[in-house]
Amino acid sequence: MYTVTVTRDFVAQHWLTVPDPGPEGALHSHHLTVEVEVEGERLGEYGYLVDIDDLKAVVDALVDRYRDATLNDLPEFEGRNPSVEHFSRCFAERVADGIETDRLDAVAVTTWEEDAAAASYAASV
C-alpha cells in the first residue's frame, strides 16, 4: 500500500458543549497540527498515488477555512460537540471530497492538540 502524507499547523478556537466541561467550556484556542494521509494500491502513469501539490492545495484550503475560526460557529459543528475527534472526521471527509483521483482507497486525518494529545479518523473512499 502506498501512502502520501501532508502536515499543517494552525490555531483554531472552540468551547466544549458537553455537561460539566470545566475550563474547556469557555472559548479557548488550540495550536492544532493536522496530519493527512491518503492511501492506495495503484500508482498513476507518472508513479504518483496522488499529485502531492494537489493534496497540499486541498489541505491548505481547509486549513484556511479553520485557521483562527471558532469551530462552534461553523455549520459542520452545528449540534455537535467540536471535539478533536469530530474535527478529524470533518477534515478527512472534506479531503476525500476535494481530491480528484480514482486511485485512493482511504483517507486518514490525525489532529494533534498542543502536541499533547491526538485523535484520528480514517475512512475508505
Tab-separated table of N, CA and C in Angstrom, residues 45-107:
chain	number	residue	atom	x	y	z
A	45	GLU	N	0.187	7.030	-14.019
A	45	GLU	CA	1.117	6.960	-15.147
A	45	GLU	C	2.521	7.451	-14.796
A	46	TYR	N	2.617	8.452	-13.924
A	46	TYR	CA	3.915	9.040	-13.608
A	46	TYR	C	4.478	8.560	-12.274
A	47	GLY	N	3.907	7.503	-11.726
A	47	GLY	CA	4.410	6.950	-10.486
A	47	GLY	C	3.921	7.658	-9.249
A	48	TYR	N	2.782	8.353	-9.343
A	48	TYR	CA	2.188	9.057	-8.204
A	48	TYR	C	0.929	8.334	-7.736
A	49	LEU	N	0.745	8.253	-6.441
A	49	LEU	CA	-0.560	7.880	-5.899
A	49	LEU	C	-1.511	9.047	-6.115
A	50	VAL	N	-1.035	10.224	-5.749
A	50	VAL	CA	-1.758	11.478	-5.931
A	50	VAL	C	-0.694	12.547	-6.145
A	51	ASP	N	-0.988	13.544	-6.939
A	51	ASP	CA	-0.053	14.653	-7.090
A	51	ASP	C	0.014	15.370	-5.742
A	52	ILE	N	1.190	15.391	-5.129
A	52	ILE	CA	1.318	15.966	-3.788
A	52	ILE	C	0.938	17.441	-3.773
A	53	ASP	N	1.152	18.148	-4.879
A	53	ASP	CA	0.739	19.554	-4.931
A	53	ASP	C	-0.775	19.684	-4.875
A	54	ASP	N	-1.491	18.747	-5.495
A	54	ASP	CA	-2.951	18.760	-5.419
A	54	ASP	C	-3.420	18.492	-3.992
A	55	LEU	N	-2.780	17.519	-3.332
A	55	LEU	CA	-3.139	17.235	-1.940
A	55	LEU	C	-2.833	18.433	-1.048
A	56	LYS	N	-1.675	19.051	-1.246
A	56	LYS	CA	-1.333	20.242	-0.459
A	56	LYS	C	-2.358	21.350	-0.665
A	57	ALA	N	-2.802	21.536	-1.890
A	57	ALA	CA	-3.785	22.589	-2.176
A	57	ALA	C	-5.097	22.346	-1.446
A	58	VAL	N	-5.557	21.088	-1.435
A	58	VAL	CA	-6.798	20.755	-0.726
A	58	VAL	C	-6.625	20.986	0.773
A	59	VAL	N	-5.518	20.506	1.324
A	59	VAL	CA	-5.261	20.672	2.760
A	59	VAL	C	-5.112	22.146	3.111
A	60	ASP	N	-4.393	22.900	2.292
A	60	ASP	CA	-4.212	24.333	2.570
A	60	ASP	C	-5.537	25.088	2.549
A	61	ALA	N	-6.413	24.738	1.626
A	61	ALA	CA	-7.726	25.398	1.577
A	61	ALA	C	-8.523	25.093	2.843
A	62	LEU	N	-8.440	23.875	3.327
A	62	LEU	CA	-9.143	23.518	4.568
A	62	LEU	C	-8.530	24.226	5.764
A	63	VAL	N	-7.213	24.282	5.816
A	63	VAL	CA	-6.556	25.000	6.910
A	63	VAL	C	-6.983	26.462	6.890
A	64	ASP	N	-7.062	27.062	5.707
A	64	ASP	CA	-7.529	28.455	5.613
A	64	ASP	C	-8.943	28.591	6.164
A	65	ARG	N	-9.780	27.596	5.952
A	65	ARG	CA	-11.154	27.628	6.466
A	65	ARG	C	-11.171	27.622	7.991
A	66	TYR	N	-10.311	26.807	8.596
A	66	TYR	CA	-10.348	26.612	10.041
A	66	TYR	C	-9.400	27.520	10.823
A	67	ARG	N	-8.381	28.061	10.178
A	67	ARG	CA	-7.410	28.912	10.879
A	67	ARG	C	-8.117	30.120	11.495
A	68	ASP	N	-7.916	30.298	12.782
A	68	ASP	CA	-8.470	31.421	13.557
A	68	ASP	C	-9.992	31.412	13.632
A	69	ALA	N	-10.613	30.328	13.197
A	69	ALA	CA	-12.074	30.220	13.268
A	69	ALA	C	-12.489	29.695	14.638
A	70	THR	N	-13.732	29.997	14.998
A	70	THR	CA	-14.354	29.368	16.160
A	70	THR	C	-15.172	28.203	15.626
A	71	LEU	N	-14.725	26.993	15.928
A	71	LEU	CA	-15.341	25.801	15.344
A	71	LEU	C	-16.833	25.722	15.637
A	72	ASN	N	-17.245	26.129	16.830
A	72	ASN	CA	-18.654	26.066	17.210
A	72	ASN	C	-19.544	26.857	16.251
A	73	ASP	N	-18.997	27.860	15.591
A	73	ASP	CA	-19.774	28.729	14.708
A	73	ASP	C	-19.907	28.191	13.286
A	74	LEU	N	-19.238	27.096	12.976
A	74	LEU	CA	-19.244	26.565	11.613
A	74	LEU	C	-20.365	25.535	11.440
A	75	PRO	N	-20.970	25.500	10.248
A	75	PRO	CA	-22.115	24.613	10.029
A	75	PRO	C	-21.818	23.138	10.288
A	76	GLU	N	-20.602	22.696	10.012
A	76	GLU	CA	-20.309	21.276	10.209
A	76	GLU	C	-20.289	20.848	11.671
A	77	PHE	N	-20.283	21.832	12.585
A	77	PHE	CA	-20.317	21.506	14.014
A	77	PHE	C	-21.651	21.859	14.664
A	78	GLU	N	-22.622	22.276	13.866
A	78	GLU	CA	-23.936	22.592	14.417
A	78	GLU	C	-24.529	21.350	15.069
A	79	GLY	N	-24.883	21.464	16.325
A	79	GLY	CA	-25.458	20.353	17.057
A	79	GLY	C	-24.453	19.298	17.492
A	80	ARG	N	-23.167	19.580	17.306
A	80	ARG	CA	-22.108	18.636	17.685
A	80	ARG	C	-21.131	19.304	18.631
A	81	ASN	N	-20.630	18.545	19.563
A	81	ASN	CA	-19.519	18.992	20.376
A	81	ASN	C	-18.295	19.090	19.458
A	82	PRO	N	-17.617	20.237	19.391
A	82	PRO	CA	-16.494	20.393	18.459
A	82	PRO	C	-15.211	19.753	18.998
A	83	SER	N	-15.284	18.467	19.223
A	83	SER	CA	-14.146	17.710	19.737
A	83	SER	C	-13.101	17.514	18.639
A	84	VAL	N	-11.919	17.145	19.050
A	84	VAL	CA	-10.861	16.862	18.086
A	84	VAL	C	-11.230	15.637	17.244
A	85	GLU	N	-12.017	14.730	17.800
A	85	GLU	CA	-12.485	13.572	17.031
A	85	GLU	C	-13.412	14.006	15.899
A	86	HIS	N	-14.404	14.860	16.223
A	86	HIS	CA	-15.300	15.352	15.173
A	86	HIS	C	-14.536	16.185	14.154
A	87	PHE	N	-13.592	16.984	14.630
A	87	PHE	CA	-12.801	17.801	13.715
A	87	PHE	C	-12.053	16.905	12.725
A	88	SER	N	-11.424	15.845	13.212
A	88	SER	CA	-10.669	14.939	12.336
A	88	SER	C	-11.577	14.325	11.276
A	89	ARG	N	-12.792	13.927	11.669
A	89	ARG	CA	-13.742	13.358	10.710
A	89	ARG	C	-14.133	14.386	9.647
A	90	CYS	N	-14.482	15.587	10.080
A	90	CYS	CA	-14.866	16.635	9.122
A	90	CYS	C	-13.738	16.911	8.131
A	91	PHE	N	-12.532	17.015	8.650
A	91	PHE	CA	-11.377	17.309	7.802
A	91	PHE	C	-11.164	16.171	6.801
A	92	ALA	N	-11.216	14.931	7.265
A	92	ALA	CA	-10.997	13.777	6.385
A	92	ALA	C	-12.048	13.714	5.280
A	93	GLU	N	-13.298	13.939	5.630
A	93	GLU	CA	-14.365	13.895	4.627
A	93	GLU	C	-14.175	14.967	3.573
A	94	ARG	N	-13.738	16.140	3.987
A	94	ARG	CA	-13.523	17.229	3.028
A	94	ARG	C	-12.300	16.971	2.150
A	95	VAL	N	-11.264	16.344	2.705
A	95	VAL	CA	-10.119	15.962	1.882
A	95	VAL	C	-10.565	14.949	0.826
A	96	ALA	N	-11.307	13.931	1.233
A	96	ALA	CA	-11.767	12.900	0.303
A	96	ALA	C	-12.605	13.513	-0.819
A	97	ASP	N	-13.441	14.481	-0.478
A	97	ASP	CA	-14.272	15.145	-1.487
A	97	ASP	C	-13.455	16.042	-2.415
A	98	GLY	N	-12.308	16.528	-1.937
A	98	GLY	CA	-11.528	17.503	-2.697
A	98	GLY	C	-10.468	16.919	-3.605
A	99	ILE	N	-10.118	15.665	-3.427
A	99	ILE	CA	-9.068	15.049	-4.240
A	99	ILE	C	-9.700	14.329	-5.427
A	100	GLU	N	-9.203	14.651	-6.624
A	100	GLU	CA	-9.761	14.053	-7.834
A	100	GLU	C	-8.825	12.965	-8.345
A	101	THR	N	-9.006	11.768	-7.840
A	101	THR	CA	-8.287	10.605	-8.341
A	101	THR	C	-9.088	9.359	-7.986
A	102	ASP	N	-8.973	8.371	-8.829
A	102	ASP	CA	-9.658	7.110	-8.544
A	102	ASP	C	-8.707	6.088	-7.925
A	103	ARG	N	-7.495	6.519	-7.572
A	103	ARG	CA	-6.510	5.590	-7.019
A	103	ARG	C	-6.503	5.538	-5.496
A	104	LEU	N	-7.258	6.411	-4.830
A	104	LEU	CA	-7.248	6.415	-3.372
A	104	LEU	C	-8.196	5.364	-2.817
A	105	ASP	N	-7.724	4.652	-1.809
A	105	ASP	CA	-8.545	3.664	-1.123
A	105	ASP	C	-8.989	4.161	0.248
A	106	ALA	N	-8.198	5.046	0.849
A	106	ALA	CA	-8.516	5.516	2.201
A	106	ALA	C	-7.900	6.890	2.441
A	107	VAL	N	-8.529	7.608	3.351
A	107	VAL	CA	-8.027	8.897	3.838
A	107	VAL	C	-8.055	8.828	5.354
